[in-house]
XYZ file of C-alpha atoms in Angstrom:
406
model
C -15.832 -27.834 -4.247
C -19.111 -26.303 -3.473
C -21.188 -24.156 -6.013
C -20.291 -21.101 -4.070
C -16.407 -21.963 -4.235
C -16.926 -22.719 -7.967
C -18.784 -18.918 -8.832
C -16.122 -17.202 -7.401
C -13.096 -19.220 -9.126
C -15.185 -18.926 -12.441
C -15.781 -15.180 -11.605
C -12.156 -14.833 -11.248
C -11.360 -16.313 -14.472
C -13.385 -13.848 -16.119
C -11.925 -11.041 -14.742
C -8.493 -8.747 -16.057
C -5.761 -10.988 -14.476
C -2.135 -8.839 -13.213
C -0.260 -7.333 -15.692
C 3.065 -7.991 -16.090
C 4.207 -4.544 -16.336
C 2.696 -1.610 -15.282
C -0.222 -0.168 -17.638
C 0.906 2.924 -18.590
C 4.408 1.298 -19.470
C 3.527 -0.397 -23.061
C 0.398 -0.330 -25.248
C -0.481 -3.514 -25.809
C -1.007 -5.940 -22.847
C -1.519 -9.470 -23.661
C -3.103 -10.406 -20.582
C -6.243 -8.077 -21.645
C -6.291 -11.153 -25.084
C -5.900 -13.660 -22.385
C -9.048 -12.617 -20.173
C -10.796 -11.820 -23.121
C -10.783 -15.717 -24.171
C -10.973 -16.912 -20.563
C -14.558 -14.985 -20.776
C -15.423 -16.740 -24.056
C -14.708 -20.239 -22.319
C -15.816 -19.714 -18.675
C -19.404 -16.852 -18.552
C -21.350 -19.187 -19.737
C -20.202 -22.130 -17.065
C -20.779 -18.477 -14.923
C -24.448 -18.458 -15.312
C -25.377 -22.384 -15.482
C -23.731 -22.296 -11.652
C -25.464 -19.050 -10.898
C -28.696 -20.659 -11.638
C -28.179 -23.746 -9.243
C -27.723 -21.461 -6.244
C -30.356 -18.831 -4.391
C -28.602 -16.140 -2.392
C -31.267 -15.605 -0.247
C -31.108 -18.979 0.922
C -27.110 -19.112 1.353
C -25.580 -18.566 4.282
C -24.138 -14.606 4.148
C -23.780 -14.518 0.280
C -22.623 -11.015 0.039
C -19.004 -11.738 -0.395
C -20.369 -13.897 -3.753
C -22.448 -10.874 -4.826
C -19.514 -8.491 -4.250
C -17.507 -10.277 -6.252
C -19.807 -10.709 -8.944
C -20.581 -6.514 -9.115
C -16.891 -6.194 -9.326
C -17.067 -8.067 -12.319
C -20.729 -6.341 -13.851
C -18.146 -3.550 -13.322
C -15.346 -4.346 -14.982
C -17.529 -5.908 -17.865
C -19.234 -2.521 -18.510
C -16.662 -0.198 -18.473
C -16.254 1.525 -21.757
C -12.141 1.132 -22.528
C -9.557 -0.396 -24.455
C -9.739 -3.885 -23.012
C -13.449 -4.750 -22.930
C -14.874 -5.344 -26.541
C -18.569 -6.013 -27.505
C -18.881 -9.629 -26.111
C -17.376 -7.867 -22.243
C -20.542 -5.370 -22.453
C -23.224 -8.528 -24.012
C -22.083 -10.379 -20.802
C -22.300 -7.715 -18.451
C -26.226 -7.383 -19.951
C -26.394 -11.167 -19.302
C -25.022 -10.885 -15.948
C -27.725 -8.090 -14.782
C -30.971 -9.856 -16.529
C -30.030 -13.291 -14.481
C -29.982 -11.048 -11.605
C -33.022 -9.234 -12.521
C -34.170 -12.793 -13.034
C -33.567 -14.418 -10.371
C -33.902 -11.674 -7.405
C -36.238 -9.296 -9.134
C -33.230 -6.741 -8.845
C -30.758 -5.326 -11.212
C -27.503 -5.982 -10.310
C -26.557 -2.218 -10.478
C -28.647 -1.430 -7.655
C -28.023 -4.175 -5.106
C -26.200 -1.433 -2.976
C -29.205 1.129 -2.985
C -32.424 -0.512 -3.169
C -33.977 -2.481 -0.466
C -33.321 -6.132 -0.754
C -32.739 -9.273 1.511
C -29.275 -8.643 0.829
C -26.863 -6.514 3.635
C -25.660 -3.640 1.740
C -22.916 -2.438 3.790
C -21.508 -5.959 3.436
C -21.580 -6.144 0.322
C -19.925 -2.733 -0.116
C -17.093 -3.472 2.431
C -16.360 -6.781 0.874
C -16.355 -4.745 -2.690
C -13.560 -2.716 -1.312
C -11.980 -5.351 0.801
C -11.545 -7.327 -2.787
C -9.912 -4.254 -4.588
C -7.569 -3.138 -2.076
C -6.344 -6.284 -2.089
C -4.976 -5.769 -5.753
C -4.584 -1.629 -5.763
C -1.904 -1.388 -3.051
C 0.651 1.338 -3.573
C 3.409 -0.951 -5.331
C 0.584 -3.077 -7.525
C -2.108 -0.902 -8.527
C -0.525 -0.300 -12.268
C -0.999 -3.628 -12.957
C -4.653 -3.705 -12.713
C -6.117 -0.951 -14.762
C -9.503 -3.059 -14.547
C -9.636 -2.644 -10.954
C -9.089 0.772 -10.675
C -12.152 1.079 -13.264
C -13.786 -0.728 -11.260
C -13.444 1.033 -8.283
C -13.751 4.647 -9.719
C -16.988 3.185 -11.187
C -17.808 2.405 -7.570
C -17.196 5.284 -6.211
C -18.633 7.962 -8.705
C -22.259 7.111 -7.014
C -21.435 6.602 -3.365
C -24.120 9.072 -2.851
C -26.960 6.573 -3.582
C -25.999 3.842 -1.606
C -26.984 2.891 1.189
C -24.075 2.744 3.341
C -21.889 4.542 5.971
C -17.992 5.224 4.405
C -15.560 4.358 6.580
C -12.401 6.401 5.827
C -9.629 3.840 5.848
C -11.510 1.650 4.123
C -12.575 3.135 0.838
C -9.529 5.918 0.874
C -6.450 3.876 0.155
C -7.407 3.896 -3.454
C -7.438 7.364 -4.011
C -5.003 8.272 -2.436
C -2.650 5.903 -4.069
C -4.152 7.551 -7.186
C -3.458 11.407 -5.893
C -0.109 10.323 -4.954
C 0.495 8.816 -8.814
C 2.444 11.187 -11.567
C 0.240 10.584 -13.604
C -2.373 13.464 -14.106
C -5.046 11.443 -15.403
C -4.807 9.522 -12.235
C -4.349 12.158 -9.818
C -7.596 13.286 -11.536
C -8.959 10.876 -10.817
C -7.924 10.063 -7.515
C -9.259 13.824 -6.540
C -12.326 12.757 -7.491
C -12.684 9.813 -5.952
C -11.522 11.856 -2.353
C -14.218 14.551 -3.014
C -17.243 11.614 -3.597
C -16.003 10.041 -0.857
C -15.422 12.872 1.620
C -18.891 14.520 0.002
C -20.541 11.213 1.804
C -18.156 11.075 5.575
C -20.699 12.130 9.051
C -19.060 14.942 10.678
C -17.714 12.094 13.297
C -15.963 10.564 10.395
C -12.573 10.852 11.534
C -13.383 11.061 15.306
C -11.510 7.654 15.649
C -7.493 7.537 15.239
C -5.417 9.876 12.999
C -6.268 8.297 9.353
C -6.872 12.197 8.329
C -3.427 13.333 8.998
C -3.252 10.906 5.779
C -5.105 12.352 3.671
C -4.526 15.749 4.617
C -0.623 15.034 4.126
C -2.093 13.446 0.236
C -4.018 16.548 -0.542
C -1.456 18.686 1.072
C 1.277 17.892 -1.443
C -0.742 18.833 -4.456
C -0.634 22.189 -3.799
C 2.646 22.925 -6.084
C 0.074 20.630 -8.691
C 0.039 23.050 -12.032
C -2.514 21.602 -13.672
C -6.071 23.741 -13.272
C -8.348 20.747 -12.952
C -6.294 19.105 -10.419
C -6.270 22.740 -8.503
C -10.040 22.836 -8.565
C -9.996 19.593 -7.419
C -7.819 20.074 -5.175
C -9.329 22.883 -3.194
C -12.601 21.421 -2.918
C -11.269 18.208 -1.386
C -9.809 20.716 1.323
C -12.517 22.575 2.002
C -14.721 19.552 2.347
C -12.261 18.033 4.941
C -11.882 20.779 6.799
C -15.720 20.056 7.527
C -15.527 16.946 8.743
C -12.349 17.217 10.795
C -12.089 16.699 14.652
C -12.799 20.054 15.917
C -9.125 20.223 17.746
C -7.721 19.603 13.945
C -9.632 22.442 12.283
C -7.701 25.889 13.101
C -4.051 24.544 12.493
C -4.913 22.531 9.250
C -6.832 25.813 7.905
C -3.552 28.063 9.230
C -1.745 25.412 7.144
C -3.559 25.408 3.640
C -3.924 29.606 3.924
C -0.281 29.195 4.112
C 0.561 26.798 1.771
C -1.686 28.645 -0.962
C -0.335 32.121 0.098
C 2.947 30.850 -1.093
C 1.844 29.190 -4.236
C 0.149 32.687 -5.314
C 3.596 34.275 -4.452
C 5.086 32.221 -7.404
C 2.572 31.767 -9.883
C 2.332 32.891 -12.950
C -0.660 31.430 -14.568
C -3.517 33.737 -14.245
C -6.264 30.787 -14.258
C -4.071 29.144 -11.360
C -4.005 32.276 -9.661
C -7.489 32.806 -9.725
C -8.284 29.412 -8.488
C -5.984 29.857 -5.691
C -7.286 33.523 -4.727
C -11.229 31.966 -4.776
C -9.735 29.424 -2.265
C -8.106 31.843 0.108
C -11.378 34.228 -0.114
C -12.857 30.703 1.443
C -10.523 30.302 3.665
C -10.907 33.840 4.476
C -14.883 33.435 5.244
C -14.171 30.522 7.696
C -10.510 31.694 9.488
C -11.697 34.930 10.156
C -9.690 37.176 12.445
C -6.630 33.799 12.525
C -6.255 35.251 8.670
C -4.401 38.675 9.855
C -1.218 37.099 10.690
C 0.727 36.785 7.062
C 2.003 40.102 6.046
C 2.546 38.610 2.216
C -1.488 39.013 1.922
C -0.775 42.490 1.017
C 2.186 41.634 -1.126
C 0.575 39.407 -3.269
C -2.979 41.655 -3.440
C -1.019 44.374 -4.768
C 0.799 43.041 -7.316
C -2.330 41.251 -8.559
C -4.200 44.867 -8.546
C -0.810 46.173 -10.849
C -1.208 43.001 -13.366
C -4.869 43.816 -13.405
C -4.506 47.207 -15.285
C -3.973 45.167 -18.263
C -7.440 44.670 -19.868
C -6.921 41.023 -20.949
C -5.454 40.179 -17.185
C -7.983 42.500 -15.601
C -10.757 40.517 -17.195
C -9.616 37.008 -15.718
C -8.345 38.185 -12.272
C -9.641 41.252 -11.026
C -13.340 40.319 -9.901
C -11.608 37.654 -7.600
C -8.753 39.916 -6.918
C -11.243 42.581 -5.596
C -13.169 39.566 -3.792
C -10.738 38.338 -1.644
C -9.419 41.600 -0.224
C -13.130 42.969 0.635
C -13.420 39.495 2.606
C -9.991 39.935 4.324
C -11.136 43.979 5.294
C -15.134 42.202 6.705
C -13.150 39.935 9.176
C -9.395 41.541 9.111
C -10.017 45.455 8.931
C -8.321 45.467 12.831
C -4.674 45.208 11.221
C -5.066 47.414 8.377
C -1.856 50.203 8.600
C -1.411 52.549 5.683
C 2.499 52.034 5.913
C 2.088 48.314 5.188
C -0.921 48.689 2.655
C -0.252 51.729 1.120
C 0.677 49.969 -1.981
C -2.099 48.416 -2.031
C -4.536 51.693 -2.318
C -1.962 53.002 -4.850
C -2.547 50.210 -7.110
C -6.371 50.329 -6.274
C -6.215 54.215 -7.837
C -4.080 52.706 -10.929
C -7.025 49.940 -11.239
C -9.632 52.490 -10.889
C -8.439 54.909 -13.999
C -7.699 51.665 -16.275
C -10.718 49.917 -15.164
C -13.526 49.794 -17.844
C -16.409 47.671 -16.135
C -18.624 49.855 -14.202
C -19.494 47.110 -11.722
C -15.896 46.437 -10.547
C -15.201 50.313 -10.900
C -18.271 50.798 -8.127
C -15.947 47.680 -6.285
C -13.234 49.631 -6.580
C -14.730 52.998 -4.958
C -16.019 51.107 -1.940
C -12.875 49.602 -0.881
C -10.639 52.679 -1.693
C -13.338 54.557 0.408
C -12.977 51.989 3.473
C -9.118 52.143 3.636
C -8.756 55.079 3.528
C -11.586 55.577 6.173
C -9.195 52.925 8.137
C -6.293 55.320 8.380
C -5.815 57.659 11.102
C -6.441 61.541 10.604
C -2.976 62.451 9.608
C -2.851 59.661 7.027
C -6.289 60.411 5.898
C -5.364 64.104 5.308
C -1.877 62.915 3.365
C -3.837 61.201 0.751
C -7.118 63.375 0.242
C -3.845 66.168 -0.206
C -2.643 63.960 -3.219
C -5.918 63.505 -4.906
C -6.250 67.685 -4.574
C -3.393 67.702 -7.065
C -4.261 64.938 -9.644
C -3.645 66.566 -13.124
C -6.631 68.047 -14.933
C -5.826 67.264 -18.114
C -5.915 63.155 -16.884
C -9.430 62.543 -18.553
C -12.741 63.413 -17.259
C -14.090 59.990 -16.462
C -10.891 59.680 -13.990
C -11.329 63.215 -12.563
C -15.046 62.469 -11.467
C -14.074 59.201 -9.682
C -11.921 60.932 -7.502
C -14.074 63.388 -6.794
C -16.415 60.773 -6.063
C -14.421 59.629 -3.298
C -12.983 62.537 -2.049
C -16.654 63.046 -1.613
C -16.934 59.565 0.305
C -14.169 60.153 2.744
C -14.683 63.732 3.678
């Protein structure tokens, strides 16, 4: 066996082997003991070998190099099954490279070096997909350190992502019951996506994938994953093929539209109204076709004259309905909205916050400017007979639109 052949079977003795059941089934995994005293045994056979060899004399040595940042990896993570000797020979690993190559191991994908960096990044994920397949990924935790760790700074590297190379990962993550890993498989899509050329998925289908991935966390509860969530979408949507981009947004205003129909958590809801104001800015006139928009507005305005709802939702609620009157004013017809400007009124003599009460003015002014004559007259005939004795501070802001609108 060469000296190359004998690095990479020592660097795989170092390394977390399989478990033989699934992490998150048990807490104690003996193979993490097992690795532990392979390291003991083998790193420092590791090094001696590393010394005999020069990398920039080897014939394409960035499969050897890939292999061993997987391991500086999985050495310095910061978790249950690495103890102080894992992190002292991850600091050994880096000063031989630092040594040797004038280069610490840590930045052999970003810094300029005799070494291709888009090889060694492929064969980096080439080596960990072999192990974090859908049915086998639970059984190495290490790995999927590993590759998080990668991930987290795609932006400094110097490489191009391909998508169906780096994605499989994360999306085996999203697709997990876990929450920690759909966490973490969220973030993992938004680095990666954050990094994709607008040609990214030009070539084949692979983002019907991880649309279809994202897609089903929508009914996700949990208000991390949600934020997550919708900024994964959003960043898609910008790299899509152009042909892709007005059904896919039809489908995630639709999707969320239905989730706000149902929920009942008012963080939830405001992370899903911020997304549909988004979608909103970017759909345009395509966002006039679901009646339920006023449905769901309006019963957000009712739940918003309580001061402790009105404090988390009604700035957003307010939000989304003056971006859906910029681009969907066209549609507006008192005898589907009218609820809508009742509960505005209700909003206005509860509201306490003279910034959302000036909100408030302006887009009870512009619907009502939106009617035709006869409705126009209806409801300035109304306001005419508000009772005196309501309070003052009510009284003048209906005046003050009366004033607006005639």
């Amino acid at each position: 066996m060469n000296n190359i052949g004998k690095i990479e079977q020592l660097i795989d003795l170092c390394l977390v082997p399989k478990l033989s059941k699934n992490y998150d089934e048990c807490q104690n995994h003996p193979e993490f003991g097992i690795r532990n005293k392979n390291l003991d045994k083998n790193f420092s056979f590791l090094l001696k070998q590393l010394e005999e060899v020069n990398f920039k004399t080897c014939n394409k040595p960035e499969s050897v190099i890939s292999q061993l940042l997987i391991l500086y990896f999985e050495l310095s993570v910061n978790t249950t099954w690495n103890d102080a000797n894992c992190l002292k020979c991850s600091e050994k690993l880096n000063y031989y490279f630092q040594t040797f190559y004038e280069l610490s191991l840590i930045n052999v994908l970003s810094e300029k070096t005799d070494f291709d960096h888009q090889e060694i990044f492929d064969k980096c994920l080439e080596n960990l997909h072999k192990k974090l397949s859908p049915a086998e990924f639970k059984k190495y935790p290490a790995q999927i350190a590993v590759y998080l760790t990668l991930i987290k700074d795609l932006k400094r590297y110097n490489v191009t992502v391909g998508p169906s190379r780096i994605l499989p990962a994360a999306l085996n993550l999203i697709d997990d019951y876990i929450i920690e890993n759909k966490l973490n498989g969220l973030k993992s899509c938004l680095s990666i996506l954050q990094c994709m050329n607008k040609d990214a998925f030009d070539k084949g289908n692979y983002f019907e994938v991880v649309y279809l991935s994202l897609k089903k966390l929508t009914t996700e509860k949990d208000i991390e994953a949600t934020k997550l969530l919708f900024e994964c979408l959003i960043t898609m949507y910008h790299i899509l093929p152009a042909n892709s981009k007005k059904v896919k947004l039809d489908e995630m205003y639709n999707a969320v539209l239905d989730q706000l129909i149902v929920e009942s958590n008012l963080y939830r809801k405001a992370e899903c109204l911020k997304f549909i104001r988004t979608i909103i800015s970017i759909h345009k006139i395509h966002c006039c076709n679901r009646i339920i928009f006023f449905a769901i507005i309006s019963d957000n305005l009712d739940l918003c004259c309580n001061e402790a709802v009105s404090e988390v939702l009604l700035e957003i609620v307010l939000q989304t309905l003056k971006e859906w009157i910029k681009y969907c004013w066209c549609v507006w017809k008192f005898s589907t909205g009218h609820k809508i400007i009742s509960n505005l009124f209700k909003v206005l003599y509860c509201c306490k916050d003279e910034h959302l009460i000036s909100e408030v003015h302006k887009i009870i002014v512009t619907l009502i400017k939106l009617c035709d004559d006869a409705e126009k007259k209806s409801i300035i005939s109304n306001l005419e007979n508000i009772d005196c004795t309501i309070g003052k501070n009510f009284i003048d802001r209906i005046n003050a639109i009366k004033s607006d609108v005639t």
